[in-house]
Coordinates of C-alpha atoms in Angstrom, one line a residue:
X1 CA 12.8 239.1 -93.8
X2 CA 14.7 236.3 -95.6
X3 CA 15.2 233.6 -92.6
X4 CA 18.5 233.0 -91.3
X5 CA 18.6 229.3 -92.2
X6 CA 18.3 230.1 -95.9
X7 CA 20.9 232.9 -95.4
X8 CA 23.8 230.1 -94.3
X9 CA 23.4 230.9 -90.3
X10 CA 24.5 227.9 -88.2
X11 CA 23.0 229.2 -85.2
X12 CA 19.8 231.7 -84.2
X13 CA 18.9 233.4 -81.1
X14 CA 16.6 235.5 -79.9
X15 CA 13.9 236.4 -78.1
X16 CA 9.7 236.5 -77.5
X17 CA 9.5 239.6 -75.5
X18 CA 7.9 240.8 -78.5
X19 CA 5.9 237.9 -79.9
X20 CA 2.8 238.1 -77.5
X21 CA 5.0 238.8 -74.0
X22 CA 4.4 242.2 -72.0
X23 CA 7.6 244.0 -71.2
X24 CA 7.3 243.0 -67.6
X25 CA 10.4 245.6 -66.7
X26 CA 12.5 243.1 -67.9
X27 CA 10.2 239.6 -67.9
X28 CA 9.8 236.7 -67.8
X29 CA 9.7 235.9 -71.3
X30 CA 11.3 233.1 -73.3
X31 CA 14.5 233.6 -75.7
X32 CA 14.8 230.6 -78.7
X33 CA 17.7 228.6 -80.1
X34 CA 17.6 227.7 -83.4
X35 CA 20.0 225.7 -85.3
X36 CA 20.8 223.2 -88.1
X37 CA 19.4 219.5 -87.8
X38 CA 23.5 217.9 -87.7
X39 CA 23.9 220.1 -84.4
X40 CA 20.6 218.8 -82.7
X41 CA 23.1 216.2 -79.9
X42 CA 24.8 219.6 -78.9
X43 CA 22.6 221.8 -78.2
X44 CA 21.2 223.1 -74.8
X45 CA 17.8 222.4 -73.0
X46 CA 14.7 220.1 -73.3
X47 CA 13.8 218.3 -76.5
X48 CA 10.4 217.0 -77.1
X49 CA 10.2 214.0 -79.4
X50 CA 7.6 212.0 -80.8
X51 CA 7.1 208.0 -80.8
X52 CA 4.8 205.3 -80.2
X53 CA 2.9 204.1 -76.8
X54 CA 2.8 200.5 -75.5
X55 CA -0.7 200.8 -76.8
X56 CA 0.8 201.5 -80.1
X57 CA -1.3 205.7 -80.0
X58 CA 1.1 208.6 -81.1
X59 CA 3.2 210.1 -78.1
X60 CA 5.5 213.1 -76.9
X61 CA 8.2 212.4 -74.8
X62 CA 11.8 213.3 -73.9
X63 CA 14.1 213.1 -76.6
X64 CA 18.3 213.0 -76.9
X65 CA 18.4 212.8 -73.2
X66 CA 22.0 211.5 -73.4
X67 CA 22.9 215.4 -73.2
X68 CA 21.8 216.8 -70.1
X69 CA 22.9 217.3 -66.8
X70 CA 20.6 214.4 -64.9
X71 CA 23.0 211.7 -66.7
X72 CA 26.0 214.0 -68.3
X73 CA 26.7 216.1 -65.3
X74 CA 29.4 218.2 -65.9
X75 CA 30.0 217.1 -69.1
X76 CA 25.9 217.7 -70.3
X77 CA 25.9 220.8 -73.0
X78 CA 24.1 223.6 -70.6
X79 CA 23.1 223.6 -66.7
X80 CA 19.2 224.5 -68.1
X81 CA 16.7 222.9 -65.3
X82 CA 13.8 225.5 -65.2
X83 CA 13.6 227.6 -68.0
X84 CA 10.8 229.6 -69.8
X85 CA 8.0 227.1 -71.1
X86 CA 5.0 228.8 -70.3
X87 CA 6.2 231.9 -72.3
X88 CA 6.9 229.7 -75.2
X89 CA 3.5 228.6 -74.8
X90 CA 2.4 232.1 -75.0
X91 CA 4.1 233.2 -77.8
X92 CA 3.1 230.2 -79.8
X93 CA -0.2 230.9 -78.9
X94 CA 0.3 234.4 -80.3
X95 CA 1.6 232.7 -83.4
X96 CA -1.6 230.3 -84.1
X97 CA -3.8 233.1 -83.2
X98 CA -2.6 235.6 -85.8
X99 CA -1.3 232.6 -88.3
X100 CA 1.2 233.9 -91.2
X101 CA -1.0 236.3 -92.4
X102 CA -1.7 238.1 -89.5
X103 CA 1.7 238.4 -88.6
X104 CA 2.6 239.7 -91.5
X105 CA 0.3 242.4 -91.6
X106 CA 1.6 243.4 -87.6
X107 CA 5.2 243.8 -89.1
X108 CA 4.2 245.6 -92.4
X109 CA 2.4 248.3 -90.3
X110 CA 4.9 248.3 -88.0
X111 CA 7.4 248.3 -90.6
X112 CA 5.1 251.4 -92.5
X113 CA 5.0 253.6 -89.5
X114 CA 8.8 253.3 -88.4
X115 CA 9.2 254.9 -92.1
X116 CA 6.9 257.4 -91.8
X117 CA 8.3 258.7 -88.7
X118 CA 11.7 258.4 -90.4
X119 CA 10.3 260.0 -93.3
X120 CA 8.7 262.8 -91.5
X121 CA 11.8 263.7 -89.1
X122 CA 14.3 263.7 -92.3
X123 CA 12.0 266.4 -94.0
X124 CA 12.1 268.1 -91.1
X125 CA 15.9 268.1 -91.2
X126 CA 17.3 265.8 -88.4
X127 CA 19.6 263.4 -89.9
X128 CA 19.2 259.8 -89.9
X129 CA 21.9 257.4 -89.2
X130 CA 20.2 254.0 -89.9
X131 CA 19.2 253.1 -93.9
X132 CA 18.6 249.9 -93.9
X133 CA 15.7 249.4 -90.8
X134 CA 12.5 246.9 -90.1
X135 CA 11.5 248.9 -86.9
X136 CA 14.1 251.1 -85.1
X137 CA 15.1 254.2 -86.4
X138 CA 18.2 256.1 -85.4
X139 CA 18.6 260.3 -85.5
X140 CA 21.5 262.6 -84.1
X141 CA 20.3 265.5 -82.2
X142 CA 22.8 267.7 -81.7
X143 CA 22.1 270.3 -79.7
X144 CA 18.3 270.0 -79.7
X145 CA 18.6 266.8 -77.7
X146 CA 17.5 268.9 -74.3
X147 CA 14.4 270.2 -76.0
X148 CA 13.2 266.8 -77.3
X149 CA 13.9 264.5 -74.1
X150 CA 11.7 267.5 -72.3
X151 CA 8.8 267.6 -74.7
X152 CA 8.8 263.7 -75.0
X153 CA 8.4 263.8 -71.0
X154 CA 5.9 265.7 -71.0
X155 CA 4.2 263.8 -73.5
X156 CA 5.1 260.7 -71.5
X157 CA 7.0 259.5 -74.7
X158 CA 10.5 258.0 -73.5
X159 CA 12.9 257.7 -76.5
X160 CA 16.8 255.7 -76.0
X161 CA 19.5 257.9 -75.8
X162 CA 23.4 257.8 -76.2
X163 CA 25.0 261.0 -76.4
X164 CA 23.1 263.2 -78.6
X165 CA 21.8 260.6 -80.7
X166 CA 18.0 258.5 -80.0
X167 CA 16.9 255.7 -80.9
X168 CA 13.4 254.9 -81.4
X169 CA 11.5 251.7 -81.7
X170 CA 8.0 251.0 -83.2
X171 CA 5.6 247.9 -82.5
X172 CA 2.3 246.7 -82.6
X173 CA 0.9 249.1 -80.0
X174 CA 2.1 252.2 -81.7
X175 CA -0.5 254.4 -83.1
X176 CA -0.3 256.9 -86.3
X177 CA -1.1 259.5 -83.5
X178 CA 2.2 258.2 -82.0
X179 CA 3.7 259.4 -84.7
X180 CA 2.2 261.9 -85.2
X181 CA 3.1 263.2 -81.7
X182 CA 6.6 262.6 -81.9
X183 CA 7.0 263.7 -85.3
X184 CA 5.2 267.5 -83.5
X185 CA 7.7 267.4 -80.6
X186 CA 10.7 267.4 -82.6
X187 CA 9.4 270.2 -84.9
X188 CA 9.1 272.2 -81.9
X189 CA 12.0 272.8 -80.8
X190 CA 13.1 273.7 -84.8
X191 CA 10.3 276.1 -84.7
X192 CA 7.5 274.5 -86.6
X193 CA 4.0 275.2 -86.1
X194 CA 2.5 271.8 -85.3
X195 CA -0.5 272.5 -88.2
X196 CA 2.5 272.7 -90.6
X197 CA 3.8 268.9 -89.6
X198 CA 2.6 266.5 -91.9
X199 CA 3.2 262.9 -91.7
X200 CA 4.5 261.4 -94.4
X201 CA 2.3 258.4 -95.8
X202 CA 2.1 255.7 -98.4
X203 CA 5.7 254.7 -98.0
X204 CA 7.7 252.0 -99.5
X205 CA 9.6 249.6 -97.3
X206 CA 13.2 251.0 -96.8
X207 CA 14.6 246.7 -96.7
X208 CA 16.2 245.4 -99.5
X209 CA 14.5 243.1 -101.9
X210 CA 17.3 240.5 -101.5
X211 CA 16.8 240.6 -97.4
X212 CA 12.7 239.8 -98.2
X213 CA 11.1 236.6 -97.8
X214 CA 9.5 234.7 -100.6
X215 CA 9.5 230.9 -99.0
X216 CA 6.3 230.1 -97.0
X217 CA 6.2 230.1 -93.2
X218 CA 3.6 228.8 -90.6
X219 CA 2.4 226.2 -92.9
X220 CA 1.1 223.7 -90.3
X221 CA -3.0 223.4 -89.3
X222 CA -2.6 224.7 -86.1
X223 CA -1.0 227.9 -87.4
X224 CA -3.9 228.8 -89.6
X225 CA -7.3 227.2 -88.0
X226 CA -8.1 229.3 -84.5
X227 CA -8.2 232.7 -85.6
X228 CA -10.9 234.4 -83.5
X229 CA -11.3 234.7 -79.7
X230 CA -13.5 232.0 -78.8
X231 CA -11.7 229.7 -81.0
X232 CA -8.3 230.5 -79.6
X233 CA -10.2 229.9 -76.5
X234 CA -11.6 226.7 -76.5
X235 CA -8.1 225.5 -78.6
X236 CA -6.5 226.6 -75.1
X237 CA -8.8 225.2 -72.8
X238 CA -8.6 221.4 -74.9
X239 CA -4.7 221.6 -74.6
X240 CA -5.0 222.6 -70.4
X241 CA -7.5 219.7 -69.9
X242 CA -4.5 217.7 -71.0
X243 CA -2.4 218.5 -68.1
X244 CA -2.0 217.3 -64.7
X245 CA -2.4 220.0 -62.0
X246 CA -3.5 220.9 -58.7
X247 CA -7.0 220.7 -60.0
X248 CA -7.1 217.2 -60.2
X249 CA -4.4 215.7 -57.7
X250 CA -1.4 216.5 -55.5
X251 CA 1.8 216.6 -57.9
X252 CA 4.2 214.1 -56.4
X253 CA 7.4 216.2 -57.7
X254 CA 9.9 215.1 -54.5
X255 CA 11.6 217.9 -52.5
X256 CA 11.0 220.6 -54.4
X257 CA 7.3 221.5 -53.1
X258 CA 5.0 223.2 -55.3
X259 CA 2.3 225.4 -53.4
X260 CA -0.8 226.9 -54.3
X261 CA -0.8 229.5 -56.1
X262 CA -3.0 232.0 -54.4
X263 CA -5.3 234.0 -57.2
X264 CA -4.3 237.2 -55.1
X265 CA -1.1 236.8 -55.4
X266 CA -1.4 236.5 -59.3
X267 CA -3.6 238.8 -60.2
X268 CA -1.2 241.8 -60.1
X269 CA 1.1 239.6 -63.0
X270 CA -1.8 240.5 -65.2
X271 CA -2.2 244.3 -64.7
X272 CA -0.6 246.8 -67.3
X273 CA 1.1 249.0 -64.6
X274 CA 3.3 246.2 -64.1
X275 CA 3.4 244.4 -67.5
X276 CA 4.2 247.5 -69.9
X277 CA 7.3 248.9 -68.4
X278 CA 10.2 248.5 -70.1
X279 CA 13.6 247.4 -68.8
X280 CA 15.6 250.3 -69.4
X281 CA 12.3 252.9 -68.2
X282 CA 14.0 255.7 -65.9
X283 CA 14.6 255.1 -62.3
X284 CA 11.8 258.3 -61.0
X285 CA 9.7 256.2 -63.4
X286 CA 9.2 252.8 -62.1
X287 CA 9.5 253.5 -58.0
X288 CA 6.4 251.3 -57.4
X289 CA 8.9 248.4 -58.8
X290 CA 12.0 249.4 -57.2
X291 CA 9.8 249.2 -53.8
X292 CA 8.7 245.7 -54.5
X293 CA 12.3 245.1 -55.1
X294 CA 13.7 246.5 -51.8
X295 CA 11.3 245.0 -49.5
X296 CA 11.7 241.3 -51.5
X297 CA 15.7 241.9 -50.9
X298 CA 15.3 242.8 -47.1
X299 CA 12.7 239.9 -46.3
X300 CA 14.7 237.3 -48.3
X301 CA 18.4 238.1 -46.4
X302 CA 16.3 238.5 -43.5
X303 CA 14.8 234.6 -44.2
X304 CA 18.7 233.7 -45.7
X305 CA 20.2 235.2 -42.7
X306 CA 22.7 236.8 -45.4
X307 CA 23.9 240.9 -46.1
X308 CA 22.5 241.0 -49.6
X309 CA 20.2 239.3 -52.7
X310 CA 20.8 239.6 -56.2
X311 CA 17.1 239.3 -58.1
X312 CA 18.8 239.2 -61.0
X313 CA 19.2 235.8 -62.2
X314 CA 16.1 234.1 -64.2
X315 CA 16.2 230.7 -62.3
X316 CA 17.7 228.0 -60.0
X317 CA 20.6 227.3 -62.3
X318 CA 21.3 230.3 -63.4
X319 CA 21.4 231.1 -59.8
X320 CA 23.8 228.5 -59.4
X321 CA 25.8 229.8 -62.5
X322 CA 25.7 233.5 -60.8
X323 CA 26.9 232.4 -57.3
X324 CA 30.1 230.5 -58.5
X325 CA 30.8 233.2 -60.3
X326 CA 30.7 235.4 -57.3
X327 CA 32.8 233.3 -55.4
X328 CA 35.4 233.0 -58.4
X329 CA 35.5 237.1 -58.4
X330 CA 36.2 236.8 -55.1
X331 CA 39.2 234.5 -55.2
X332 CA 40.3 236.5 -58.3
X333 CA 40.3 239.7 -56.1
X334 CA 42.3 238.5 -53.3
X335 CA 44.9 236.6 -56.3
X336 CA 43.5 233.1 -55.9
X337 CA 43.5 232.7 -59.9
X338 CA 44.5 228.8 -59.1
X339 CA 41.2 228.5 -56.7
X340 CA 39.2 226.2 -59.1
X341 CA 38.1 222.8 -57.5
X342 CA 34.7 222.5 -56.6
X343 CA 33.8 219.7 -54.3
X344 CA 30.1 218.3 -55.2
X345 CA 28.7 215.0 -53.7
X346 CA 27.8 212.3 -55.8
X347 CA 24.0 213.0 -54.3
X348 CA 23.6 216.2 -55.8
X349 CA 20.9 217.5 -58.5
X350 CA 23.3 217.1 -62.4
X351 CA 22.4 221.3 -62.5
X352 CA 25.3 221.5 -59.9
X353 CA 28.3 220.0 -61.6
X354 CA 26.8 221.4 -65.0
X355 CA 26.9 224.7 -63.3
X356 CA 30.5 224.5 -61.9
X357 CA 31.9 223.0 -65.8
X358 CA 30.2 226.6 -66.9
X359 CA 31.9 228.9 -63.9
X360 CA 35.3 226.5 -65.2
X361 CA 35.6 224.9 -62.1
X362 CA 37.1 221.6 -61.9
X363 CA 34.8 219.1 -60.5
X364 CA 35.7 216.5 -57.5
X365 CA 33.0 214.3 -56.3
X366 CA 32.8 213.3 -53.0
X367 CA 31.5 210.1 -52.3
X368 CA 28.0 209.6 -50.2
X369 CA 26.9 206.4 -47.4
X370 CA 24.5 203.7 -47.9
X371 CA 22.1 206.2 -45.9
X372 CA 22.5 208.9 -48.8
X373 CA 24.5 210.9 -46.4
X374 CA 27.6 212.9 -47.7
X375 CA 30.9 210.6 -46.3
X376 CA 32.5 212.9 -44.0
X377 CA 35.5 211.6 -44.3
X378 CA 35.9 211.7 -48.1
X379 CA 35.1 215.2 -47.7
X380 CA 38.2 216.0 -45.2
X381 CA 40.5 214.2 -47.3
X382 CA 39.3 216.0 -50.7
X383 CA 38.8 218.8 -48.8
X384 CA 43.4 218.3 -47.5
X385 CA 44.0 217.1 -51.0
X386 CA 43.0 219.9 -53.0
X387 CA 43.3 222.6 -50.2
X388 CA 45.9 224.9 -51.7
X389 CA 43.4 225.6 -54.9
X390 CA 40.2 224.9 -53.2
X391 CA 37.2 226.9 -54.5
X392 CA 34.2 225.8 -52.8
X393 CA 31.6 223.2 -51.9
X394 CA 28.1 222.8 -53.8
X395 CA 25.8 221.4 -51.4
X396 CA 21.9 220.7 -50.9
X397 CA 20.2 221.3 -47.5
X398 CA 18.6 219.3 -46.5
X399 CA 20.3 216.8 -49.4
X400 CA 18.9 215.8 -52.4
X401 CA 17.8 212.5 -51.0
X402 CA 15.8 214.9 -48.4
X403 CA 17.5 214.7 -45.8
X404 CA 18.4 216.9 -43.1
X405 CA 22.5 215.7 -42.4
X406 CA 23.5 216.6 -39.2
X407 CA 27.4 216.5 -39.9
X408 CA 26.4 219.8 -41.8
X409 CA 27.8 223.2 -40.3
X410 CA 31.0 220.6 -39.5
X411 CA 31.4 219.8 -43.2
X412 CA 31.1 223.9 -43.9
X413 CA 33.7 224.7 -41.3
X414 CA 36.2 221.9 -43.2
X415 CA 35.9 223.6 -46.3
X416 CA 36.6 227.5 -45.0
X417 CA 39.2 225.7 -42.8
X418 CA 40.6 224.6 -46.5
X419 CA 40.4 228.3 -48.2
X420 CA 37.4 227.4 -49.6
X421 CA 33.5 228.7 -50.0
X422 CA 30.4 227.1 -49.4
X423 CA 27.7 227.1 -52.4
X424 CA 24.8 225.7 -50.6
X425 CA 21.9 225.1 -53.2
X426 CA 18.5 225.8 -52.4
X427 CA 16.2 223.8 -53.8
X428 CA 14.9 222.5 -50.9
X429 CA 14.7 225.6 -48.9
X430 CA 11.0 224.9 -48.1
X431 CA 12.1 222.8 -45.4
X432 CA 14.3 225.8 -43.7
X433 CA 12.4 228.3 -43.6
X434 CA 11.8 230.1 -40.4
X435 CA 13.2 227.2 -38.9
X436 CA 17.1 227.7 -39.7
X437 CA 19.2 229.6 -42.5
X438 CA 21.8 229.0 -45.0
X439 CA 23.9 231.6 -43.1
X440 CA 22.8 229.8 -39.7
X441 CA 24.5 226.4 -41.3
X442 CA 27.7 228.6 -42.5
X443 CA 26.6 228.5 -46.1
X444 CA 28.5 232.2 -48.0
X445 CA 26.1 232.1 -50.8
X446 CA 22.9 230.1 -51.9
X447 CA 20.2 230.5 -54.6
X448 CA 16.7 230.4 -53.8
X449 CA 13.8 228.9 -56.6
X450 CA 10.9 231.6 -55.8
X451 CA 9.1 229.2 -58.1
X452 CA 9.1 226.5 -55.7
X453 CA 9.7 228.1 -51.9
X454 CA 7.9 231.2 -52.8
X455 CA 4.9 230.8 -54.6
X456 CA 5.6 231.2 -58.1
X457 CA 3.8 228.6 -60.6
X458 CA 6.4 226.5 -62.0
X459 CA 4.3 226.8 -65.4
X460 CA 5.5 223.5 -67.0
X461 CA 9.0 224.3 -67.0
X462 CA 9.2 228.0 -66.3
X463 CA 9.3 230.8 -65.7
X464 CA 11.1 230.6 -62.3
X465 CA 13.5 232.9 -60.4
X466 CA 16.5 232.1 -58.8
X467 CA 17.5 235.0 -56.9
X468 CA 21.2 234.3 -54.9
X469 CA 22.0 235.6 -51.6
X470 CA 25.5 236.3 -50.3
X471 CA 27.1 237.0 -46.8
X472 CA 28.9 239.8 -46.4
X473 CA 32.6 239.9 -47.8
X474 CA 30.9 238.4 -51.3
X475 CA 28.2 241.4 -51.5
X476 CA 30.8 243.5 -53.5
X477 CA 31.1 240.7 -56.0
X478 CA 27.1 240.4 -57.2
X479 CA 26.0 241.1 -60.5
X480 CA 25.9 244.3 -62.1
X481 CA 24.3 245.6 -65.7
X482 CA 25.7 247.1 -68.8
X483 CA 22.7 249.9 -68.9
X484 CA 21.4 250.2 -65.3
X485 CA 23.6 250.9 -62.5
X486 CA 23.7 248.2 -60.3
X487 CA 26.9 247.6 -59.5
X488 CA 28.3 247.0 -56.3
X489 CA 32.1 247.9 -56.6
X490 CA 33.5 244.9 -57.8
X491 CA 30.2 243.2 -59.9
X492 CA 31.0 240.6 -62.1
X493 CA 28.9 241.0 -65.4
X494 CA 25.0 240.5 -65.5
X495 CA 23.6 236.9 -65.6
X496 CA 20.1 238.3 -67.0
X497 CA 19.4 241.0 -70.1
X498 CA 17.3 242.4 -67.4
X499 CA 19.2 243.8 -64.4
X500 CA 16.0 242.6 -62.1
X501 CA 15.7 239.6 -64.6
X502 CA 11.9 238.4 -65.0
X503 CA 10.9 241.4 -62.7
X504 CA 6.7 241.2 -62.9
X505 CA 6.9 237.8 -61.1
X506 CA 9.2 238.8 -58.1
X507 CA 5.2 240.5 -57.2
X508 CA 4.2 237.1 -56.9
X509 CA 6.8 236.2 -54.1
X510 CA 6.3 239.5 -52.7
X511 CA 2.6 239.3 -52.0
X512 CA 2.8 236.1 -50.8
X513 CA 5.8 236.4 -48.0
X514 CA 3.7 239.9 -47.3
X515 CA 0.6 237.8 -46.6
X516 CA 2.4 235.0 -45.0
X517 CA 4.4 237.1 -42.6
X518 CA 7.2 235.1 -40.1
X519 CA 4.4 233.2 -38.9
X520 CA 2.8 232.0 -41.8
X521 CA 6.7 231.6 -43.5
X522 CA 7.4 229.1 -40.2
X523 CA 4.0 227.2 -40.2
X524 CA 4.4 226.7 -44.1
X525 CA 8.0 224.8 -43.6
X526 CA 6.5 223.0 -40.3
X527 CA 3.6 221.5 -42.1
X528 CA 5.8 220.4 -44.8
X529 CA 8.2 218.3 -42.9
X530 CA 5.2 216.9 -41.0
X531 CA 3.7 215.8 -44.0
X532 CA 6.5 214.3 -45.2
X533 CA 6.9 212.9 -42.2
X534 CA 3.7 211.1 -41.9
X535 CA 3.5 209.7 -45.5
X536 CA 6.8 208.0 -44.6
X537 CA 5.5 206.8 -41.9
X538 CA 2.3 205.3 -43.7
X539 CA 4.1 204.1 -46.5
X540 CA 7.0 202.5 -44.8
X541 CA 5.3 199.2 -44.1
X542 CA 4.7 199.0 -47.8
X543 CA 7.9 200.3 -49.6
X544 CA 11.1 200.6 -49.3
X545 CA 12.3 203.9 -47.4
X546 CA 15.6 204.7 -49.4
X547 CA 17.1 207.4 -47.2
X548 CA 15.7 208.9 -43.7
X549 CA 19.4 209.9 -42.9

């Protein structure tokens, strides 16, 4: 297809889910933003730049900084922290592999069969509602809909359906005996002997000669050199030897504690029960997943000390994103429409005010001590000045700084005295489990990084979850979906595409809290803070100890 940039688009989105990414029931998988060069200071996430070392070699670093939330706060242009990175990795792997002319050939089969199935179907007298089509085809059914959805059951064959009209998509994995299959199902029900179905072949493409490409694509090296198995393999393999990992050192990345990443509880990720569901498969269909995801919700609002989870949203800001807008449903409910002051101290992570700017909350800092420690008395007077339209606190425990503040169920109980909720990030949640609870601190919502407390790689960047838990009067408010029922009598609107978001990884966190068990959970969180403990206690004679609280 002719690219959007040559088209006049300003702006491109999308998504990988198929460029190289299983299904997954929904993901992870990694969307792209795409837009003109003049826009590059306003758009969202991480930009990789290249310059020149202090040894004068070629380098990659961070580029255009100036917009995000660790130095523009509320005013950076997204919340983005963890995002997707190792699925972009994937699917440009999946690019380099196949190169331009590979990929080409995937979408002109593709392309090929979707007509011939069109083809077929239309001779066999079902009308066709879509013309103009790369791979999804559209039919209405009338009143043969019943007989097709059964026969495509049995078949295992599950086709989209709105009213009496389906919708059917082809792709890579689809076979000519696919087709073939489908095309026998729906003569069936008209009657048709399935020796007298013939599959139309040797099509032309149904896309407009304007709407095809003619400008090259994929022209750099790397796009068209590694085009078999072992050469993919070893181009892999040179680019991993490049990284830093658990394989060579301990990561010193602060609070946030990576762990291992236990080969048991990752091999499941890989298997095709899990991978090739799709997100919108039927509920009877996928009751191995919905287990996963009823045990995951009871052990993490058992671990929370909270009535509910959400495992919708994709990671720890859009966690963050998903609670405020919880709380703001729930001050909308009761008529609090003028409840939008968020208090967030000047110690916390830049995702939080970015978040709060995104849930249109109107951001007051409060200040923080010499010792890192939220001022307690700034709080109570932000906390009286702003009382009548109060929305909530954001607030890291233990703090950003990493530490545990003891004035902390005290400043909670100022802000409900105030009309307010508390938003307690958890980021640092490694150091609480087993041990205390969000709820125990009298925290009404928090998100938790499974990437970081529970065992999921962090992958560079991504993927991550950032499932949010919520006490009780808030559990009406959690997100619901536009296509699965989720809803919970008052939802606000979904957060993810997927209603479980990147649902093959919640396994990860699942096997290893099953493995763990309370004991393990508590033991895990002990050792932490003893380690900490005891590197700050052979360090401090050497450097500077900037907050112990």
């Amino acid at each position: 297809l002719t690219p959007p940039g040559e088209w006049g688009a300003d702006i491109v989105v999308g998504t990988t889910q198929r460029f190289g990414i299983p299904m997954g029931f929904g993901g992870p998988h990694a969307a792209f933003f795409a837009t003109k060069e003049e826009y590059k200071r306003s758009i969202p996430g991480r930009i990789i730049g290249v310059t020149i070392d202090s040894h004068g070699d070629y380098a990659l670093r961070m580029a255009l900084q100036t917009r995000e939330q660790h130095i523009r706060r509320d005013k950076a242009t997204s919340n983005i922290c963890t995002a997707q990175a190792l699925l972009a990795i994937m699917a440009g792997f999946y690019a380099a592999y196949h190169g331009p002319k590979g990929l080409k050939a995937i979408a002109e089969r593709t392309h090929g069969l979707a007509v011939s199935l069109a083809s077929t179907l239309k001779g066999l007298g079902y009308e066709q509602l879509n013309s103009a089509y790369f791979d999804t085809i559209r039919f209405d059914l009338g009143d043969l809909k019943g007989g097709i959805h059964s026969g495509c059951l049995d078949n295992e064959i599950n086709l989209n359906y709105v009213g009496n009209v389906a919708t059917i998509s082809i792709d890579e994995t689809t076979t000519f005996e696919d087709i073939a299959l489908i095309a026998k199902i729906f003569a069936k029900v008209k009657a048709v002997a399935a020796d007298q179905v013939e599959v139309v072949e040797n099509v032309e493409t149904v896309i407009p000669s304007a709407l095809q490409r003619t400008s090259e694509y994929l022209t750099h090296p790397i796009f068209n050199s590694h085009h078999s198995e072992h050469e993919m393999l070893r181009y892999i393999k040179s680019l991993e030897a490049k990284d830093l990992s658990l394989c060579h050192s301990m990561i010193a990345l602060g609070s946030c504690t990576m762990k291992l990443n236990a080969t048991a509880e990752m091999i499941p990720v890989t298997w095709s029960h899990f991978g090739r569901i799709h997100p919108f498969a039927p509920a009877d269909q996928v009751l191995g997943y919905y287990s996963v995801f009823n045990e995951l919700d009871k052990w993490l609002s058992e671990i929370t000390g909270f009535a509910a989870m959400s495992l919708q949203p994709n990671a720890g800001a859009q966690g963050e994103y998903a609670g405020l807008m919880v709380i703001r449903a729930y001050h909308h409910d009761r008529g609090d429409f003028h409840r939008n002051v968020a208090l967030i101290p000047a110690s916390a992570h830049g995702t939080n005010p970015a978040s709060a700017a995104m849930a249109d909350m109107k951001i007051v800092v409060v200040k923080s001590l010499e010792n890192g420690n939220i001022d307690v008395e700034d709080l109570k007077a932000k906390a009286e000045l702003h009382k009548d339209n109060l929305s909530c606190l954001m607030v890291t425990y233990p703090s950003t700084h990493g530490v545990f503040e003891e004035s902390i169920i005290e400043i909670c109980e100022t802000i409900h005295a105030n009309g307010g909720q508390v938003y307690m990030d958890g980021a640092n949640m490694n150091a609480q489990v087993g041990l205390t609870s969000p709820a125990n601190i009298g925290a009404d919502v928090c998100h938790l990084n499974l990437h970081k407390t529970f065992c999921i790689p962090h992958g560079g960047g991504g993927p991550g979850m950032g499932p949010i838990g919520v006490a009780k009067h808030l559990v009406p408010y959690l997100p619901g979906h536009a296509v699965v029922d989720i809803d919970k009598g008052k939802s606000i609107s979904a957060v993810s595409s997927a209603p479980w978001g990147s649902a093959s990884i919640l396994i990860i966190s699942h096997a290893y809290i099953a493995m763990m068990g309370a004991e393990g959970l508590t033991n895990a969180t002990k050792y932490a803070i003893l380690n900490a403990n005891y590197m700050k206690a052979r360090l401090e004679q050497h450097y500077p100890v900037l907050y112990s609280g």
